[in-house]
């Protein structure tokens, strides 16, 4: 089969269209060869939500918006704990608190107990500690409040390096214990450098219900370890651990096509005339190219994670936000006390693996990590992924595609028409994401 100018031009147009479509689809997929960091890491919805949150906090701080008192007779459903350390550079706690509270109905706000924990022996080192808006918006601004001996031990831990050594686990346990004492059924622990989507609360609580239901279907009891409120898609690509499976499936596809071509050629005289050896080689070459293209497009583009609650036992990252059933949170706190040293998220996964715990995640994430915005790059993102540190690549790409108008409509339906009315709308919400 020879190529002429009559066949070459259509083939060129075909491949150009394929490449254009693939590049458009996969430019925001971090698992794809065609991923464009300048597009993928651009703050879109998070920039909108951050502005809403900051405006809410500013209005509270200057008194232009009054803070409605939280109803005392409503049963709390979720204790939200946020440890916030003093740091050089940008301060994120304002955005975190503002985005959690902005847009909540009075009923939703009354079901939340919000604790901001300042984990310093001298809490005044945190610039937000003495600002009036913080106690106005939070239910509790938590500090250690121990005697001299314990406070000296905390100072020693802080001097040793803090976050990723003993003190990080100590602070996590302390915050969980305070939430546990409130006798609230679920405990959420969030980092202070996050922004929450509009409607995060109703999606999270619906996710908890789904996690309980699916856990009961899998193991005959509604128990699970956690529900992730955030994860990055960075580590959900074609993982090398499964290369044998990928190779096996590719060989199966290749073999099926070869057998089909041979059968077609031997059973049809017309096919034998046109299906020459050169033509078969071309078809097999095209199949090889399309298999390569399939993997190059990216796993999340070819097999997107379904919206809603999904099991995520491997490659989940990171610790920006979890929801734990109350008793599971305390079991983890006790395990932290045994371990004493290490990374919070690593030890949580160790505990889950040892006890074969179920782990779930919400898709898309209801939180976004803002810590990366302190990098030296402009708001349009870096030119190359390699220019970012590991911490700066902690980013939810699907979060940025959310549409603020659709989220606001979904939130209204959830709070005015009940959760059943949201189910049909949720697909429409993600279908109306920002392109």
PDB file of N, CA and C in Angstrom, residues 262-352:
ATOM      1  N   UNK A 262      -5.964 -11.838  10.314  1.00  0.00           N
ATOM      2  CA  UNK A 262      -5.638 -13.101   9.643  1.00  0.00           C
ATOM      3  C   UNK A 262      -6.900 -13.871   9.270  1.00  0.00           C
ATOM      4  N   UNK A 263      -7.874 -13.914  10.171  1.00  0.00           N
ATOM      5  CA  UNK A 263      -9.129 -14.601   9.867  1.00  0.00           C
ATOM      6  C   UNK A 263      -9.862 -13.914   8.723  1.00  0.00           C
ATOM      7  N   UNK A 264      -9.887 -12.591   8.770  1.00  0.00           N
ATOM      8  CA  UNK A 264     -10.559 -11.829   7.727  1.00  0.00           C
ATOM      9  C   UNK A 264      -9.892 -12.068   6.378  1.00  0.00           C
ATOM     10  N   UNK A 265      -8.557 -12.139   6.386  1.00  0.00           N
ATOM     11  CA  UNK A 265      -7.793 -12.315   5.147  1.00  0.00           C
ATOM     12  C   UNK A 265      -7.975 -13.706   4.555  1.00  0.00           C
ATOM     13  N   UNK A 266      -8.092 -14.710   5.414  1.00  0.00           N
ATOM     14  CA  UNK A 266      -8.199 -16.091   4.938  1.00  0.00           C
ATOM     15  C   UNK A 266      -9.624 -16.493   4.578  1.00  0.00           C
ATOM     16  N   UNK A 267     -10.602 -15.767   5.033  1.00  0.00           N
ATOM     17  CA  UNK A 267     -11.999 -16.140   4.776  1.00  0.00           C
ATOM     18  C   UNK A 267     -12.672 -15.270   3.724  1.00  0.00           C
ATOM     19  N   UNK A 268     -11.992 -14.243   3.244  1.00  0.00           N
ATOM     20  CA  UNK A 268     -12.595 -13.345   2.262  1.00  0.00           C
ATOM     21  C   UNK A 268     -11.615 -13.081   1.127  1.00  0.00           C
ATOM     22  N   UNK A 269     -12.042 -13.386  -0.100  1.00  0.00           N
ATOM     23  CA  UNK A 269     -11.179 -13.140  -1.255  1.00  0.00           C
ATOM     24  C   UNK A 269     -10.957 -11.646  -1.460  1.00  0.00           C
ATOM     25  N   UNK A 270     -12.006 -10.857  -1.258  1.00  0.00           N
ATOM     26  CA  UNK A 270     -11.868  -9.405  -1.419  1.00  0.00           C
ATOM     27  C   UNK A 270     -10.893  -8.840  -0.394  1.00  0.00           C
ATOM     28  N   UNK A 271     -10.989  -9.353   0.835  1.00  0.00           N
ATOM     29  CA  UNK A 271     -10.079  -8.881   1.871  1.00  0.00           C
ATOM     30  C   UNK A 271      -8.646  -9.272   1.557  1.00  0.00           C
ATOM     31  N   UNK A 272      -8.477 -10.473   0.983  1.00  0.00           N
ATOM     32  CA  UNK A 272      -7.120 -10.934   0.665  1.00  0.00           C
ATOM     33  C   UNK A 272      -6.473 -10.044  -0.386  1.00  0.00           C
ATOM     34  N   UNK A 273      -7.320  -9.506  -1.304  1.00  0.00           N
ATOM     35  CA  UNK A 273      -6.788  -8.648  -2.355  1.00  0.00           C
ATOM     36  C   UNK A 273      -6.301  -7.311  -1.788  1.00  0.00           C
ATOM     37  N   UNK A 274      -7.054  -6.754  -0.865  1.00  0.00           N
ATOM     38  CA  UNK A 274      -6.706  -5.430  -0.339  1.00  0.00           C
ATOM     39  C   UNK A 274      -5.872  -5.495   0.943  1.00  0.00           C
ATOM     40  N   UNK A 275      -6.035  -6.571   1.688  1.00  0.00           N
ATOM     41  CA  UNK A 275      -5.319  -6.686   2.953  1.00  0.00           C
ATOM     42  C   UNK A 275      -3.971  -7.358   2.710  1.00  0.00           C
ATOM     43  N   UNK A 276      -3.109  -6.644   2.029  1.00  0.00           N
ATOM     44  CA  UNK A 276      -1.780  -7.161   1.731  1.00  0.00           C
ATOM     45  C   UNK A 276      -0.921  -7.162   2.987  1.00  0.00           C
ATOM     46  N   UNK A 277       0.247  -7.783   2.876  1.00  0.00           N
ATOM     47  CA  UNK A 277       1.160  -7.818   4.014  1.00  0.00           C
ATOM     48  C   UNK A 277       1.553  -6.406   4.435  1.00  0.00           C
ATOM     49  N   UNK A 278       1.765  -5.540   3.437  1.00  0.00           N
ATOM     50  CA  UNK A 278       2.126  -4.156   3.754  1.00  0.00           C
ATOM     51  C   UNK A 278       0.973  -3.435   4.458  1.00  0.00           C
ATOM     52  N   UNK A 279      -0.257  -3.710   4.002  1.00  0.00           N
ATOM     53  CA  UNK A 279      -1.417  -3.083   4.640  1.00  0.00           C
ATOM     54  C   UNK A 279      -1.569  -3.551   6.081  1.00  0.00           C
ATOM     55  N   UNK A 280      -1.348  -4.855   6.307  1.00  0.00           N
ATOM     56  CA  UNK A 280      -1.444  -5.381   7.670  1.00  0.00           C
ATOM     57  C   UNK A 280      -0.382  -4.767   8.572  1.00  0.00           C
ATOM     58  N   UNK A 281       0.819  -4.597   8.029  1.00  0.00           N
ATOM     59  CA  UNK A 281       1.886  -3.977   8.814  1.00  0.00           C
ATOM     60  C   UNK A 281       1.522  -2.541   9.176  1.00  0.00           C
ATOM     61  N   UNK A 282       0.870  -1.848   8.227  1.00  0.00           N
ATOM     62  CA  UNK A 282       0.453  -0.472   8.500  1.00  0.00           C
ATOM     63  C   UNK A 282      -0.597  -0.431   9.613  1.00  0.00           C
ATOM     64  N   UNK A 283      -1.574  -1.353   9.560  1.00  0.00           N
ATOM     65  CA  UNK A 283      -2.618  -1.404  10.582  1.00  0.00           C
ATOM     66  C   UNK A 283      -2.017  -1.691  11.950  1.00  0.00           C
ATOM     67  N   UNK A 284      -1.080  -2.641  11.995  1.00  0.00           N
ATOM     68  CA  UNK A 284      -0.447  -2.979  13.274  1.00  0.00           C
ATOM     69  C   UNK A 284       0.407  -1.823  13.787  1.00  0.00           C
ATOM     70  N   UNK A 285       1.038  -1.113  12.854  1.00  0.00           N
ATOM     71  CA  UNK A 285       1.815   0.063  13.253  1.00  0.00           C
ATOM     72  C   UNK A 285       0.900   1.136  13.836  1.00  0.00           C
ATOM     73  N   UNK A 286      -0.271   1.310  13.207  1.00  0.00           N
ATOM     74  CA  UNK A 286      -1.233   2.282  13.721  1.00  0.00           C
ATOM     75  C   UNK A 286      -1.739   1.875  15.105  1.00  0.00           C
ATOM     76  N   UNK A 287      -1.979   0.568  15.299  1.00  0.00           N
ATOM     77  CA  UNK A 287      -2.429   0.103  16.609  1.00  0.00           C
ATOM     78  C   UNK A 287      -1.379   0.396  17.673  1.00  0.00           C
ATOM     79  N   UNK A 288      -0.120   0.127  17.331  1.00  0.00           N
ATOM     80  CA  UNK A 288       0.963   0.410  18.277  1.00  0.00           C
ATOM     81  C   UNK A 288       0.993   1.896  18.642  1.00  0.00           C
ATOM     82  N   UNK A 289       0.803   2.734  17.613  1.00  0.00           N
ATOM     83  CA  UNK A 289       0.802   4.181  17.859  1.00  0.00           C
ATOM     84  C   UNK A 289      -0.367   4.587  18.754  1.00  0.00           C
ATOM     85  N   UNK A 290      -1.535   3.992  18.521  1.00  0.00           N
ATOM     86  CA  UNK A 290      -2.708   4.355  19.321  1.00  0.00           C
ATOM     87  C   UNK A 290      -2.609   3.821  20.748  1.00  0.00           C
ATOM     88  N   UNK A 291      -1.956   2.669  20.928  1.00  0.00           N
ATOM     89  CA  UNK A 291      -1.723   2.189  22.291  1.00  0.00           C
ATOM     90  C   UNK A 291      -0.807   3.162  23.027  1.00  0.00           C
ATOM     91  N   UNK A 292       0.247   3.597  22.319  1.00  0.00           N
ATOM     92  CA  UNK A 292       1.133   4.594  22.922  1.00  0.00           C
ATOM     93  C   UNK A 292       0.406   5.888  23.225  1.00  0.00           C
ATOM     94  N   UNK A 293      -0.471   6.314  22.301  1.00  0.00           N
ATOM     95  CA  UNK A 293      -1.240   7.538  22.509  1.00  0.00           C
ATOM     96  C   UNK A 293      -2.195   7.386  23.686  1.00  0.00           C
ATOM     97  N   UNK A 294      -2.778   6.200  23.829  1.00  0.00           N
ATOM     98  CA  UNK A 294      -3.698   5.925  24.934  1.00  0.00           C
ATOM     99  C   UNK A 294      -3.018   6.187  26.275  1.00  0.00           C
ATOM    100  N   UNK A 295      -1.787   5.685  26.424  1.00  0.00           N
ATOM    101  CA  UNK A 295      -1.062   5.904  27.675  1.00  0.00           C
ATOM    102  C   UNK A 295      -0.566   7.338  27.789  1.00  0.00           C
ATOM    103  N   UNK A 296      -0.205   7.952  26.656  1.00  0.00           N
ATOM    104  CA  UNK A 296       0.300   9.324  26.692  1.00  0.00           C
ATOM    105  C   UNK A 296      -0.790  10.315  27.069  1.00  0.00           C
ATOM    106  N   UNK A 297      -2.032  10.020  26.695  1.00  0.00           N
ATOM    107  CA  UNK A 297      -3.147  10.920  27.018  1.00  0.00           C
ATOM    108  C   UNK A 297      -3.276  11.117  28.519  1.00  0.00           C
ATOM    109  N   UNK A 298      -2.972  10.065  29.279  1.00  0.00           N
ATOM    110  CA  UNK A 298      -3.043  10.168  30.734  1.00  0.00           C
ATOM    111  C   UNK A 298      -4.158   9.319  31.302  1.00  0.00           C
ATOM    112  N   UNK A 299      -3.904   8.759  32.449  1.00  0.00           N
ATOM    113  CA  UNK A 299      -4.879   7.859  33.060  1.00  0.00           C
ATOM    114  C   UNK A 299      -6.163   8.577  33.449  1.00  0.00           C
ATOM    115  N   UNK A 300      -6.042   9.813  33.938  1.00  0.00           N
ATOM    116  CA  UNK A 300      -7.232  10.531  34.393  1.00  0.00           C
ATOM    117  C   UNK A 300      -8.103  10.996  33.231  1.00  0.00           C
ATOM    118  N   UNK A 301      -7.503  11.138  32.043  1.00  0.00           N
ATOM    119  CA  UNK A 301      -8.285  11.501  30.865  1.00  0.00           C
ATOM    120  C   UNK A 301      -8.969  10.290  30.255  1.00  0.00           C
ATOM    121  N   UNK A 302      -8.311   9.130  30.316  1.00  0.00           N
ATOM    122  CA  UNK A 302      -8.892   7.917  29.741  1.00  0.00           C
ATOM    123  C   UNK A 302      -9.819   7.206  30.721  1.00  0.00           C
ATOM    124  N   UNK A 303      -9.465   7.234  32.008  1.00  0.00           N
ATOM    125  CA  UNK A 303     -10.292   6.624  33.053  1.00  0.00           C
ATOM    126  C   UNK A 303     -10.521   7.636  34.176  1.00  0.00           C
ATOM    127  N   UNK A 304     -11.337   8.662  33.941  1.00  0.00           N
ATOM    128  CA  UNK A 304     -11.554   9.683  34.983  1.00  0.00           C
ATOM    129  C   UNK A 304     -12.202   9.088  36.223  1.00  0.00           C
ATOM    130  N   UNK A 305     -11.832   9.623  37.380  1.00  0.00           N
ATOM    131  CA  UNK A 305     -12.422   9.172  38.639  1.00  0.00           C
ATOM    132  C   UNK A 305     -13.868   9.662  38.696  1.00  0.00           C
ATOM    133  N   UNK A 306     -14.828   8.776  38.933  1.00  0.00           N
ATOM    134  CA  UNK A 306     -16.235   9.205  38.968  1.00  0.00           C
ATOM    135  C   UNK A 306     -16.476  10.246  40.057  1.00  0.00           C
ATOM    136  N   UNK A 307     -17.367  11.177  39.772  1.00  0.00           N
ATOM    137  CA  UNK A 307     -17.724  12.177  40.775  1.00  0.00           C
ATOM    138  C   UNK A 307     -18.456  11.504  41.923  1.00  0.00           C
ATOM    139  N   UNK A 308     -18.177  11.950  43.122  1.00  0.00           N
ATOM    140  CA  UNK A 308     -18.799  11.374  44.305  1.00  0.00           C
ATOM    141  C   UNK A 308     -17.757  10.799  45.239  1.00  0.00           C
ATOM    142  N   UNK A 309     -18.117   9.755  45.960  1.00  0.00           N
ATOM    143  CA  UNK A 309     -17.220   9.123  46.926  1.00  0.00           C
ATOM    144  C   UNK A 309     -16.639   7.858  46.314  1.00  0.00           C
ATOM    145  N   UNK A 310     -15.319   7.740  46.352  1.00  0.00           N
ATOM    146  CA  UNK A 310     -14.619   6.586  45.795  1.00  0.00           C
ATOM    147  C   UNK A 310     -13.615   6.059  46.801  1.00  0.00           C
ATOM    148  N   UNK A 311     -13.405   4.750  46.752  1.00  0.00           N
ATOM    149  CA  UNK A 311     -12.387   4.159  47.613  1.00  0.00           C
ATOM    150  C   UNK A 311     -11.013   4.587  47.116  1.00  0.00           C
ATOM    151  N   UNK A 312     -10.134   4.950  48.039  1.00  0.00           N
ATOM    152  CA  UNK A 312      -8.787   5.374  47.671  1.00  0.00           C
ATOM    153  C   UNK A 312      -7.808   4.845  48.710  1.00  0.00           C
ATOM    154  N   UNK A 313      -7.336   3.620  48.482  1.00  0.00           N
ATOM    155  CA  UNK A 313      -6.433   2.989  49.441  1.00  0.00           C
ATOM    156  C   UNK A 313      -4.971   3.216  49.087  1.00  0.00           C
ATOM    157  N   UNK A 314      -4.701   3.588  47.831  1.00  0.00           N
ATOM    158  CA  UNK A 314      -3.322   3.767  47.416  1.00  0.00           C
ATOM    159  C   UNK A 314      -3.158   5.099  46.701  1.00  0.00           C
ATOM    160  N   UNK A 315      -1.970   5.662  46.831  1.00  0.00           N
ATOM    161  CA  UNK A 315      -1.542   6.849  46.095  1.00  0.00           C
ATOM    162  C   UNK A 315      -2.338   8.100  46.452  1.00  0.00           C
ATOM    163  N   UNK A 316      -3.089   8.062  47.564  1.00  0.00           N
ATOM    164  CA  UNK A 316      -3.792   9.257  48.007  1.00  0.00           C
ATOM    165  C   UNK A 316      -2.833  10.224  48.685  1.00  0.00           C
ATOM    166  N   UNK A 317      -2.936  11.477  48.355  1.00  0.00           N
ATOM    167  CA  UNK A 317      -2.081  12.507  48.935  1.00  0.00           C
ATOM    168  C   UNK A 317      -2.871  13.815  48.887  1.00  0.00           C
ATOM    169  N   UNK A 318      -2.942  14.584  49.883  1.00  0.00           N
ATOM    170  CA  UNK A 318      -2.062  14.656  51.037  1.00  0.00           C
ATOM    171  C   UNK A 318      -2.930  14.963  52.252  1.00  0.00           C
ATOM    172  N   UNK A 319      -2.398  15.607  53.288  1.00  0.00           N
ATOM    173  CA  UNK A 319      -3.113  15.741  54.558  1.00  0.00           C
ATOM    174  C   UNK A 319      -3.826  17.085  54.714  1.00  0.00           C
ATOM    175  N   UNK A 320      -4.217  17.689  53.602  1.00  0.00           N
ATOM    176  CA  UNK A 320      -4.889  18.995  53.680  1.00  0.00           C
ATOM    177  C   UNK A 320      -6.261  18.927  54.342  1.00  0.00           C
ATOM    178  N   UNK A 321      -6.927  17.770  54.266  1.00  0.00           N
ATOM    179  CA  UNK A 321      -8.235  17.685  54.901  1.00  0.00           C
ATOM    180  C   UNK A 321      -8.771  16.269  54.977  1.00  0.00           C
ATOM    181  N   UNK A 322      -9.101  15.823  56.190  1.00  0.00           N
ATOM    182  CA  UNK A 322      -9.724  14.521  56.426  1.00  0.00           C
ATOM    183  C   UNK A 322     -10.969  14.711  57.284  1.00  0.00           C
ATOM    184  N   UNK A 323     -11.938  13.802  57.113  1.00  0.00           N
ATOM    185  CA  UNK A 323     -13.038  13.656  58.064  1.00  0.00           C
ATOM    186  C   UNK A 323     -12.938  12.261  58.662  1.00  0.00           C
ATOM    187  N   UNK A 324     -12.944  12.199  60.001  1.00  0.00           N
ATOM    188  CA  UNK A 324     -12.852  10.926  60.711  1.00  0.00           C
ATOM    189  C   UNK A 324     -14.103  10.708  61.552  1.00  0.00           C
ATOM    190  N   UNK A 325     -14.625   9.488  61.597  1.00  0.00           N
ATOM    191  CA  UNK A 325     -15.585   9.180  62.654  1.00  0.00           C
ATOM    192  C   UNK A 325     -14.914   9.391  64.012  1.00  0.00           C
ATOM    193  N   UNK A 326     -15.665   9.851  64.969  1.00  0.00           N
ATOM    194  CA  UNK A 326     -15.118  10.277  66.265  1.00  0.00           C
ATOM    195  C   UNK A 326     -14.226   9.214  66.909  1.00  0.00           C
ATOM    196  N   UNK A 327     -14.697   7.973  66.980  1.00  0.00           N
ATOM    197  CA  UNK A 327     -13.926   6.926  67.654  1.00  0.00           C
ATOM    198  C   UNK A 327     -12.668   6.567  66.871  1.00  0.00           C
ATOM    199  N   UNK A 328     -12.747   6.593  65.544  1.00  0.00           N
ATOM    200  CA  UNK A 328     -11.564   6.295  64.733  1.00  0.00           C
ATOM    201  C   UNK A 328     -10.492   7.363  64.934  1.00  0.00           C
ATOM    202  N   UNK A 329     -10.924   8.604  65.078  1.00  0.00           N
ATOM    203  CA  UNK A 329      -9.961   9.683  65.303  1.00  0.00           C
ATOM    204  C   UNK A 329      -9.190   9.461  66.595  1.00  0.00           C
ATOM    205  N   UNK A 330      -9.880   9.003  67.631  1.00  0.00           N
ATOM    206  CA  UNK A 330      -9.196   8.753  68.902  1.00  0.00           C
ATOM    207  C   UNK A 330      -8.275   7.541  68.819  1.00  0.00           C
ATOM    208  N   UNK A 331      -8.662   6.523  68.072  1.00  0.00           N
ATOM    209  CA  UNK A 331      -7.769   5.381  67.869  1.00  0.00           C
ATOM    210  C   UNK A 331      -6.489   5.821  67.171  1.00  0.00           C
ATOM    211  N   UNK A 332      -6.639   6.706  66.199  1.00  0.00           N
ATOM    212  CA  UNK A 332      -5.458   7.251  65.525  1.00  0.00           C
ATOM    213  C   UNK A 332      -4.604   8.068  66.482  1.00  0.00           C
ATOM    214  N   UNK A 333      -5.242   8.881  67.317  1.00  0.00           N
ATOM    215  CA  UNK A 333      -4.502   9.699  68.276  1.00  0.00           C
ATOM    216  C   UNK A 333      -3.683   8.821  69.215  1.00  0.00           C
ATOM    217  N   UNK A 334      -4.255   7.713  69.647  1.00  0.00           N
ATOM    218  CA  UNK A 334      -3.519   6.783  70.514  1.00  0.00           C
ATOM    219  C   UNK A 334      -2.355   6.141  69.763  1.00  0.00           C
ATOM    220  N   UNK A 335      -2.567   5.849  68.488  1.00  0.00           N
ATOM    221  CA  UNK A 335      -1.490   5.276  67.672  1.00  0.00           C
ATOM    222  C   UNK A 335      -0.374   6.299  67.464  1.00  0.00           C
ATOM    223  N   UNK A 336      -0.752   7.560  67.291  1.00  0.00           N
ATOM    224  CA  UNK A 336       0.249   8.624  67.178  1.00  0.00           C
ATOM    225  C   UNK A 336       1.111   8.687  68.436  1.00  0.00           C
ATOM    226  N   UNK A 337       0.474   8.506  69.585  1.00  0.00           N
ATOM    227  CA  UNK A 337       1.217   8.552  70.844  1.00  0.00           C
ATOM    228  C   UNK A 337       2.229   7.416  70.914  1.00  0.00           C
ATOM    229  N   UNK A 338       1.876   6.258  70.367  1.00  0.00           N
ATOM    230  CA  UNK A 338       2.809   5.131  70.331  1.00  0.00           C
ATOM    231  C   UNK A 338       3.984   5.422  69.401  1.00  0.00           C
ATOM    232  N   UNK A 339       3.678   5.993  68.237  1.00  0.00           N
ATOM    233  CA  UNK A 339       4.726   6.232  67.234  1.00  0.00           C
ATOM    234  C   UNK A 339       5.626   7.416  67.602  1.00  0.00           C
ATOM    235  N   UNK A 340       5.038   8.480  68.105  1.00  0.00           N
ATOM    236  CA  UNK A 340       5.737   9.681  68.588  1.00  0.00           C
ATOM    237  C   UNK A 340       6.382  10.508  67.482  1.00  0.00           C
ATOM    238  N   UNK A 341       7.061   9.889  66.536  1.00  0.00           N
ATOM    239  CA  UNK A 341       7.761  10.642  65.500  1.00  0.00           C
ATOM    240  C   UNK A 341       7.238  10.253  64.118  1.00  0.00           C
ATOM    241  N   UNK A 342       7.261  11.199  63.185  1.00  0.00           N
ATOM    242  CA  UNK A 342       6.920  10.872  61.807  1.00  0.00           C
ATOM    243  C   UNK A 342       5.988  11.882  61.167  1.00  0.00           C
ATOM    244  N   UNK A 343       5.653  11.612  59.919  1.00  0.00           N
ATOM    245  CA  UNK A 343       4.737  12.446  59.161  1.00  0.00           C
ATOM    246  C   UNK A 343       3.304  12.005  59.437  1.00  0.00           C
ATOM    247  N   UNK A 344       2.422  12.961  59.643  1.00  0.00           N
ATOM    248  CA  UNK A 344       1.037  12.650  59.989  1.00  0.00           C
ATOM    249  C   UNK A 344       0.389  11.761  58.939  1.00  0.00           C
ATOM    250  N   UNK A 345       0.471  12.140  57.655  1.00  0.00           N
ATOM    251  CA  UNK A 345      -0.228  11.375  56.623  1.00  0.00           C
ATOM    252  C   UNK A 345       0.362   9.985  56.441  1.00  0.00           C
ATOM    253  N   UNK A 346       1.672   9.847  56.601  1.00  0.00           N
ATOM    254  CA  UNK A 346       2.307   8.532  56.469  1.00  0.00           C
ATOM    255  C   UNK A 346       1.847   7.609  57.591  1.00  0.00           C
ATOM    256  N   UNK A 347       1.792   8.129  58.809  1.00  0.00           N
ATOM    257  CA  UNK A 347       1.384   7.300  59.954  1.00  0.00           C
ATOM    258  C   UNK A 347      -0.093   6.926  59.852  1.00  0.00           C
ATOM    259  N   UNK A 348      -0.911   7.829  59.334  1.00  0.00           N
ATOM    260  CA  UNK A 348      -2.321   7.490  59.118  1.00  0.00           C
ATOM    261  C   UNK A 348      -2.443   6.312  58.155  1.00  0.00           C
ATOM    262  N   UNK A 349      -1.664   6.340  57.074  1.00  0.00           N
ATOM    263  CA  UNK A 349      -1.712   5.238  56.108  1.00  0.00           C
ATOM    264  C   UNK A 349      -1.152   3.952  56.708  1.00  0.00           C
ATOM    265  N   UNK A 350      -0.129   4.072  57.537  1.00  0.00           N
ATOM    266  CA  UNK A 350       0.402   2.881  58.222  1.00  0.00           C
ATOM    267  C   UNK A 350      -0.679   2.243  59.090  1.00  0.00           C
ATOM    268  N   UNK A 351      -1.375   3.067  59.845  1.00  0.00           N
ATOM    269  CA  UNK A 351      -2.460   2.572  60.698  1.00  0.00           C
ATOM    270  C   UNK A 351      -3.532   1.887  59.852  1.00  0.00           C
ATOM    271  N   UNK A 352      -3.890   2.512  58.735  1.00  0.00           N
ATOM    272  CA  UNK A 352      -4.931   1.956  57.867  1.00  0.00           C
ATOM    273  C   UNK A 352      -4.511   0.609  57.289  1.00  0.00           C
TER     274      UNK A 352
END
